[in-house]
Amino acid sequence: MPHDHHNHLSPSGHPYRADNDTDLSYWQTMEIAVRELLIEKGITTAQDVANQIETMDSRTPANGAQVVAHAWSDPVFHAELMRDASAATREMGFDIGPLRLIAVENTPQVHNMIVCTLCSCYPRNLLGLPPDWYKSRAYRSRTVREPRTVLSEFGVTLPDATTVRVHDSTADMRYIVIPNRPEGTDNMSQSDLAKLVTRDSMIGTGLAKRP
Amino acid sequence: MSDTFNPARRWHDMGGDLAGPIPTDQHDFSLWEKRVDALMIIGAAKGFFTVDGLRRVLEDMGEDAFENMTYYERWIASINQNLIEGGAYTTAELAEKMAEVAKRGATYGDAASAS
């Protein structure tokens, strides 16, 4: 479906998101009202809201990439990460909150991917907010039905012999994929390795980049 | 999505359904969306609801809301419902505040910065 800005529908058939300079919508009015009521009641402050936005903005896939590069480089950390990803990432200084984080590792034999069929659960405290497609009906529905077809839409084609495992997240249990370490990276530093780790490679809809 | 084999399966339980291509369009989160996200974290941190409470209202809103409202529109609706149920403010207070906000200007920027 072509872009059609005229009726404000995106290619997925949904409205484009309103920004600051568009007409004030009912739900935006509600957001302002709710926020101001919480501030007036002393439940929160404008500064708390701003701080929370800043915290969330600081969470990006680069954080996850550091975790993956560390796991690729350090067998002891790798073992800790696979045993208890919450504790291991906390030890690296990431505030991953009370949620249980589980690392699943790709190998030449097994490819893992993550989805939340019921809603939009995502390792947001490590990787930031999920991409829009992760929350879409198409991804939520089809990933557990035909993962290889979904992967092909992301440009990933796996050998038939590779096992594909799909992990369905819950509110309390979030997954991160540790992508397969690319060949020809034996002598690379952790910071250079981290540059090969994309967001999609940690969701399982992509592979780590080749150096 | 109705399920002839399991009528108890609700619309949000969509894993395994047929659906179209994965949409590739991505938008940058606008300020009002980031504020909604922050209000969810803060409301939960202050003990007014849990992520389960957030989801309960989202799921009860039904499939039409999923199709016709954006992600953070659904979230603010759910956050608001949970905050009212949790006693943070009343529906009357909300109505009064929303009417006041709506009078401030024609755009989100005008209405939000007047506060």
PDB file of C-alpha atoms in Angstrom, chain A residues 13-211:
ATOM      1  CA  GLY A  13      -3.340   1.304   7.623  1.00  0.00           C
ATOM      2  CA  HIS A  14      -2.911   3.170  10.885  1.00  0.00           C
ATOM      3  CA  PRO A  15      -2.837   6.911  11.467  1.00  0.00           C
ATOM      4  CA  TYR A  16       0.490   8.682  11.529  1.00  0.00           C
ATOM      5  CA  ARG A  17       1.445   9.637  15.051  1.00  0.00           C
ATOM      6  CA  ALA A  18       0.535  13.170  15.939  1.00  0.00           C
ATOM      7  CA  ASP A  19       3.356  15.437  16.882  1.00  0.00           C
ATOM      8  CA  ASN A  20       3.670  18.656  18.866  1.00  0.00           C
ATOM      9  CA  ASP A  21       2.417  20.945  16.136  1.00  0.00           C
ATOM     10  CA  THR A  22      -0.631  18.996  15.019  1.00  0.00           C
ATOM     11  CA  ASP A  23      -4.148  19.505  16.323  1.00  0.00           C
ATOM     12  CA  LEU A  24      -4.554  18.635  19.967  1.00  0.00           C
ATOM     13  CA  SER A  25      -6.196  15.200  20.141  1.00  0.00           C
ATOM     14  CA  TYR A  26      -8.522  13.839  22.807  1.00  0.00           C
ATOM     15  CA  TRP A  27      -5.882  11.413  24.065  1.00  0.00           C
ATOM     16  CA  GLN A  28      -3.172  14.070  24.142  1.00  0.00           C
ATOM     17  CA  THR A  29      -5.548  16.215  26.179  1.00  0.00           C
ATOM     18  CA  MET A  30      -5.943  13.289  28.549  1.00  0.00           C
ATOM     19  CA  GLU A  31      -2.169  12.850  28.846  1.00  0.00           C
ATOM     20  CA  ILE A  32      -1.708  16.508  29.807  1.00  0.00           C
ATOM     21  CA  ALA A  33      -4.615  16.341  32.265  1.00  0.00           C
ATOM     22  CA  VAL A  34      -3.449  13.103  33.905  1.00  0.00           C
ATOM     23  CA  ARG A  35       0.122  14.370  34.248  1.00  0.00           C
ATOM     24  CA  GLU A  36      -0.969  17.688  35.734  1.00  0.00           C
ATOM     25  CA  LEU A  37      -3.385  16.018  38.157  1.00  0.00           C
ATOM     26  CA  LEU A  38      -0.628  13.692  39.390  1.00  0.00           C
ATOM     27  CA  ILE A  39       1.644  16.694  39.901  1.00  0.00           C
ATOM     28  CA  GLU A  40      -1.067  18.732  41.657  1.00  0.00           C
ATOM     29  CA  LYS A  41      -1.832  15.807  43.953  1.00  0.00           C
ATOM     30  CA  GLY A  42       1.838  15.510  44.864  1.00  0.00           C
ATOM     31  CA  ILE A  43       2.063  12.001  43.427  1.00  0.00           C
ATOM     32  CA  THR A  44       4.851  12.995  41.060  1.00  0.00           C
ATOM     33  CA  THR A  45       6.662  16.100  39.888  1.00  0.00           C
ATOM     34  CA  ALA A  46       7.386  17.584  36.470  1.00  0.00           C
ATOM     35  CA  GLN A  47      11.043  16.843  37.159  1.00  0.00           C
ATOM     36  CA  ASP A  48      10.293  13.153  37.863  1.00  0.00           C
ATOM     37  CA  VAL A  49       8.489  12.873  34.533  1.00  0.00           C
ATOM     38  CA  ALA A  50      11.370  14.565  32.711  1.00  0.00           C
ATOM     39  CA  ASN A  51      13.890  12.336  34.486  1.00  0.00           C
ATOM     40  CA  GLN A  52      11.977   9.201  33.596  1.00  0.00           C
ATOM     41  CA  ILE A  53      11.902  10.234  29.916  1.00  0.00           C
ATOM     42  CA  GLU A  54      15.631  10.890  30.024  1.00  0.00           C
ATOM     43  CA  THR A  55      16.260   7.490  31.608  1.00  0.00           C
ATOM     44  CA  MET A  56      14.206   5.754  28.949  1.00  0.00           C
ATOM     45  CA  ASP A  57      15.921   7.719  26.155  1.00  0.00           C
ATOM     46  CA  SER A  58      19.293   6.577  27.490  1.00  0.00           C
ATOM     47  CA  ARG A  59      18.336   2.923  27.046  1.00  0.00           C
ATOM     48  CA  THR A  60      19.302   1.927  23.532  1.00  0.00           C
ATOM     49  CA  PRO A  61      20.381  -1.208  21.670  1.00  0.00           C
ATOM     50  CA  ALA A  62      23.967  -0.035  22.259  1.00  0.00           C
ATOM     51  CA  ASN A  63      23.567  -1.248  25.854  1.00  0.00           C
ATOM     52  CA  GLY A  64      22.605  -4.720  24.704  1.00  0.00           C
ATOM     53  CA  ALA A  65      25.437  -4.691  22.186  1.00  0.00           C
ATOM     54  CA  GLN A  66      27.908  -4.151  25.042  1.00  0.00           C
ATOM     55  CA  VAL A  67      26.438  -7.133  26.867  1.00  0.00           C
ATOM     56  CA  VAL A  68      26.723  -9.346  23.775  1.00  0.00           C
ATOM     57  CA  ALA A  69      30.287  -8.248  23.024  1.00  0.00           C
ATOM     58  CA  HIS A  70      31.237  -8.929  26.638  1.00  0.00           C
ATOM     59  CA  ALA A  71      29.718 -12.409  26.437  1.00  0.00           C
ATOM     60  CA  TRP A  72      31.555 -13.119  23.180  1.00  0.00           C
ATOM     61  CA  SER A  73      34.855 -12.064  24.746  1.00  0.00           C
ATOM     62  CA  ASP A  74      34.715 -13.368  28.293  1.00  0.00           C
ATOM     63  CA  PRO A  75      33.795 -17.022  28.957  1.00  0.00           C
ATOM     64  CA  VAL A  76      33.188 -16.376  32.660  1.00  0.00           C
ATOM     65  CA  PHE A  77      30.744 -13.555  31.930  1.00  0.00           C
ATOM     66  CA  HIS A  78      29.180 -15.655  29.185  1.00  0.00           C
ATOM     67  CA  ALA A  79      28.447 -18.420  31.692  1.00  0.00           C
ATOM     68  CA  GLU A  80      26.979 -15.908  34.177  1.00  0.00           C
ATOM     69  CA  LEU A  81      24.824 -14.337  31.475  1.00  0.00           C
ATOM     70  CA  MET A  82      23.418 -17.672  30.368  1.00  0.00           C
ATOM     71  CA  ARG A  83      22.731 -18.673  33.976  1.00  0.00           C
ATOM     72  CA  ASP A  84      21.146 -15.411  35.170  1.00  0.00           C
ATOM     73  CA  ALA A  85      20.986 -12.589  32.643  1.00  0.00           C
ATOM     74  CA  SER A  86      19.340 -10.215  35.120  1.00  0.00           C
ATOM     75  CA  ALA A  87      22.233 -10.516  37.575  1.00  0.00           C
ATOM     76  CA  ALA A  88      24.930 -10.490  34.892  1.00  0.00           C
ATOM     77  CA  THR A  89      23.650  -7.334  33.194  1.00  0.00           C
ATOM     78  CA  ARG A  90      23.128  -5.633  36.565  1.00  0.00           C
ATOM     79  CA  GLU A  91      26.745  -6.380  37.336  1.00  0.00           C
ATOM     80  CA  MET A  92      27.681  -4.486  34.150  1.00  0.00           C
ATOM     81  CA  GLY A  93      25.846  -1.485  35.606  1.00  0.00           C
ATOM     82  CA  PHE A  94      22.571  -1.694  33.696  1.00  0.00           C
ATOM     83  CA  ASP A  95      19.379  -1.007  35.611  1.00  0.00           C
ATOM     84  CA  ILE A  96      17.201  -3.751  34.267  1.00  0.00           C
ATOM     85  CA  GLY A  97      14.590  -3.487  36.991  1.00  0.00           C
ATOM     86  CA  PRO A  98      12.782  -6.341  38.706  1.00  0.00           C
ATOM     87  CA  LEU A  99      12.020  -8.242  35.495  1.00  0.00           C
ATOM     88  CA  ARG A 100      13.582 -11.594  34.829  1.00  0.00           C
ATOM     89  CA  LEU A 101      15.883 -11.367  31.816  1.00  0.00           C
ATOM     90  CA  ILE A 102      16.782 -14.566  29.987  1.00  0.00           C
ATOM     91  CA  ALA A 103      19.570 -14.784  27.414  1.00  0.00           C
ATOM     92  CA  VAL A 104      19.136 -17.275  24.584  1.00  0.00           C
ATOM     93  CA  GLU A 105      22.112 -17.976  22.411  1.00  0.00           C
ATOM     94  CA  ASN A 106      22.309 -18.518  18.679  1.00  0.00           C
ATOM     95  CA  THR A 107      24.687 -21.171  17.365  1.00  0.00           C
ATOM     96  CA  PRO A 108      25.245 -22.576  13.889  1.00  0.00           C
ATOM     97  CA  GLN A 109      22.634 -25.201  14.822  1.00  0.00           C
ATOM     98  CA  VAL A 110      19.997 -23.093  16.623  1.00  0.00           C
ATOM     99  CA  HIS A 111      18.502 -19.699  15.838  1.00  0.00           C
ATOM    100  CA  ASN A 112      16.410 -17.987  18.522  1.00  0.00           C
ATOM    101  CA  MET A 113      13.925 -15.174  18.076  1.00  0.00           C
ATOM    102  CA  ILE A 114      11.683 -13.343  20.508  1.00  0.00           C
ATOM    103  CA  VAL A 115       8.112 -12.120  20.325  1.00  0.00           C
ATOM    104  CA  CYS A 116       5.315 -11.133  22.665  1.00  0.00           C
ATOM    105  CA  THR A 117       2.167 -12.651  21.199  1.00  0.00           C
ATOM    106  CA  LEU A 118      -0.111 -11.254  23.927  1.00  0.00           C
ATOM    107  CA  CYS A 119       1.100  -7.651  24.029  1.00  0.00           C
ATOM    108  CA  SER A 120       4.449  -5.926  23.571  1.00  0.00           C
ATOM    109  CA  CYS A 121       6.784  -7.250  26.286  1.00  0.00           C
ATOM    110  CA  TYR A 122      10.364  -6.461  25.334  1.00  0.00           C
ATOM    111  CA  PRO A 123      13.685  -6.142  27.204  1.00  0.00           C
ATOM    112  CA  ARG A 124      13.061  -2.392  27.294  1.00  0.00           C
ATOM    113  CA  ASN A 125      15.234  -1.690  30.314  1.00  0.00           C
ATOM    114  CA  LEU A 126      18.233  -2.921  28.357  1.00  0.00           C
ATOM    115  CA  LEU A 127      17.407  -2.146  24.703  1.00  0.00           C
ATOM    116  CA  GLY A 128      14.994   0.787  25.028  1.00  0.00           C
ATOM    117  CA  LEU A 129      11.508   0.922  23.540  1.00  0.00           C
ATOM    118  CA  PRO A 130      10.601  -1.753  20.997  1.00  0.00           C
ATOM    119  CA  PRO A 131      10.380  -1.005  17.285  1.00  0.00           C
ATOM    120  CA  ASP A 132       6.863  -0.445  15.960  1.00  0.00           C
ATOM    121  CA  TRP A 133       6.816  -3.735  14.035  1.00  0.00           C
ATOM    122  CA  TYR A 134       7.458  -5.688  17.240  1.00  0.00           C
ATOM    123  CA  LYS A 135       4.065  -4.457  18.509  1.00  0.00           C
ATOM    124  CA  SER A 136       2.243  -5.141  15.235  1.00  0.00           C
ATOM    125  CA  ARG A 137      -0.478  -7.718  14.738  1.00  0.00           C
ATOM    126  CA  ALA A 138       1.522  -9.272  11.900  1.00  0.00           C
ATOM    127  CA  TYR A 139       4.667  -9.909  13.970  1.00  0.00           C
ATOM    128  CA  ARG A 140       2.751 -11.036  17.065  1.00  0.00           C
ATOM    129  CA  SER A 141       0.553 -13.411  15.098  1.00  0.00           C
ATOM    130  CA  ARG A 142       2.869 -14.907  12.530  1.00  0.00           C
ATOM    131  CA  THR A 143       6.173 -15.305  14.375  1.00  0.00           C
ATOM    132  CA  VAL A 144       4.961 -18.370  16.269  1.00  0.00           C
ATOM    133  CA  ARG A 145       3.220 -19.753  13.169  1.00  0.00           C
ATOM    134  CA  GLU A 146       5.766 -19.297  10.385  1.00  0.00           C
ATOM    135  CA  PRO A 147       9.017 -17.947  11.845  1.00  0.00           C
ATOM    136  CA  ARG A 148      11.078 -18.731   8.761  1.00  0.00           C
ATOM    137  CA  THR A 149       8.752 -16.717   6.549  1.00  0.00           C
ATOM    138  CA  VAL A 150       8.862 -13.847   9.011  1.00  0.00           C
ATOM    139  CA  LEU A 151      12.665 -14.069   9.065  1.00  0.00           C
ATOM    140  CA  SER A 152      12.761 -13.949   5.275  1.00  0.00           C
ATOM    141  CA  GLU A 153      10.845 -10.652   5.395  1.00  0.00           C
ATOM    142  CA  PHE A 154      13.716  -9.329   7.497  1.00  0.00           C
ATOM    143  CA  GLY A 155      16.176 -10.644   4.911  1.00  0.00           C
ATOM    144  CA  VAL A 156      17.315 -13.584   7.032  1.00  0.00           C
ATOM    145  CA  THR A 157      17.416 -16.992   5.357  1.00  0.00           C
ATOM    146  CA  LEU A 158      18.637 -19.886   7.445  1.00  0.00           C
ATOM    147  CA  PRO A 159      19.726 -23.343   6.303  1.00  0.00           C
ATOM    148  CA  ASP A 160      16.892 -25.889   6.549  1.00  0.00           C
ATOM    149  CA  ALA A 161      18.947 -27.834   9.084  1.00  0.00           C
ATOM    150  CA  THR A 162      19.020 -24.892  11.513  1.00  0.00           C
ATOM    151  CA  THR A 163      16.528 -25.230  14.339  1.00  0.00           C
ATOM    152  CA  VAL A 164      14.427 -22.097  14.889  1.00  0.00           C
ATOM    153  CA  ARG A 165      13.239 -21.486  18.451  1.00  0.00           C
ATOM    154  CA  VAL A 166      10.673 -18.786  19.142  1.00  0.00           C
ATOM    155  CA  HIS A 167      10.434 -17.448  22.695  1.00  0.00           C
ATOM    156  CA  ASP A 168       7.160 -15.835  23.725  1.00  0.00           C
ATOM    157  CA  SER A 169       7.809 -13.114  26.311  1.00  0.00           C
ATOM    158  CA  THR A 170       5.579 -12.326  29.247  1.00  0.00           C
ATOM    159  CA  ALA A 171       5.169  -9.307  31.459  1.00  0.00           C
ATOM    160  CA  ASP A 172       7.593 -10.810  33.967  1.00  0.00           C
ATOM    161  CA  MET A 173       9.982 -12.659  31.666  1.00  0.00           C
ATOM    162  CA  ARG A 174      11.922 -10.939  28.881  1.00  0.00           C
ATOM    163  CA  TYR A 175      14.392 -12.485  26.487  1.00  0.00           C
ATOM    164  CA  ILE A 176      17.473 -11.224  24.707  1.00  0.00           C
ATOM    165  CA  VAL A 177      19.068 -13.129  21.855  1.00  0.00           C
ATOM    166  CA  ILE A 178      22.841 -13.482  21.906  1.00  0.00           C
ATOM    167  CA  PRO A 179      23.601 -13.583  18.179  1.00  0.00           C
ATOM    168  CA  ASN A 180      26.115 -15.956  16.697  1.00  0.00           C
ATOM    169  CA  ARG A 181      29.578 -14.371  16.716  1.00  0.00           C
ATOM    170  CA  PRO A 182      30.574 -13.692  13.103  1.00  0.00           C
ATOM    171  CA  GLU A 183      33.652 -15.341  11.616  1.00  0.00           C
ATOM    172  CA  GLY A 184      36.814 -13.323  11.270  1.00  0.00           C
ATOM    173  CA  THR A 185      36.360 -11.462  14.559  1.00  0.00           C
ATOM    174  CA  ASP A 186      38.867 -13.372  16.705  1.00  0.00           C
ATOM    175  CA  ASN A 187      41.179 -10.437  17.294  1.00  0.00           C
ATOM    176  CA  MET A 188      38.593  -7.704  17.707  1.00  0.00           C
ATOM    177  CA  SER A 189      38.205  -5.612  20.853  1.00  0.00           C
ATOM    178  CA  GLN A 190      34.944  -5.650  22.788  1.00  0.00           C
ATOM    179  CA  SER A 191      34.110  -2.125  21.644  1.00  0.00           C
ATOM    180  CA  ASP A 192      34.645  -3.082  17.999  1.00  0.00           C
ATOM    181  CA  LEU A 193      32.630  -6.265  18.462  1.00  0.00           C
ATOM    182  CA  ALA A 194      29.763  -4.273  19.953  1.00  0.00           C
ATOM    183  CA  LYS A 195      29.505  -2.301  16.703  1.00  0.00           C
ATOM    184  CA  LEU A 196      28.568  -5.530  14.904  1.00  0.00           C
ATOM    185  CA  VAL A 197      25.598  -6.170  17.214  1.00  0.00           C
ATOM    186  CA  THR A 198      22.370  -4.705  15.851  1.00  0.00           C
ATOM    187  CA  ARG A 199      19.043  -4.304  17.620  1.00  0.00           C
ATOM    188  CA  ASP A 200      17.446  -6.873  15.333  1.00  0.00           C
ATOM    189  CA  SER A 201      20.222  -9.370  15.998  1.00  0.00           C
ATOM    190  CA  MET A 202      19.241  -9.252  19.688  1.00  0.00           C
ATOM    191  CA  ILE A 203      15.563  -9.815  18.825  1.00  0.00           C
ATOM    192  CA  GLY A 204      16.518 -12.623  16.458  1.00  0.00           C
ATOM    193  CA  THR A 205      15.122 -10.981  13.340  1.00  0.00           C
ATOM    194  CA  GLY A 206      18.646 -10.166  12.218  1.00  0.00           C
ATOM    195  CA  LEU A 207      22.187 -11.494  12.388  1.00  0.00           C
ATOM    196  CA  ALA A 208      25.264  -9.755  13.727  1.00  0.00           C
ATOM    197  CA  LYS A 209      27.062  -7.765  11.055  1.00  0.00           C
ATOM    198  CA  ARG A 210      30.237  -9.123   9.501  1.00  0.00           C
ATOM    199  CA  PRO A 211      33.376  -7.080  10.146  1.00  0.00           C
TER     200      PRO A 211
END
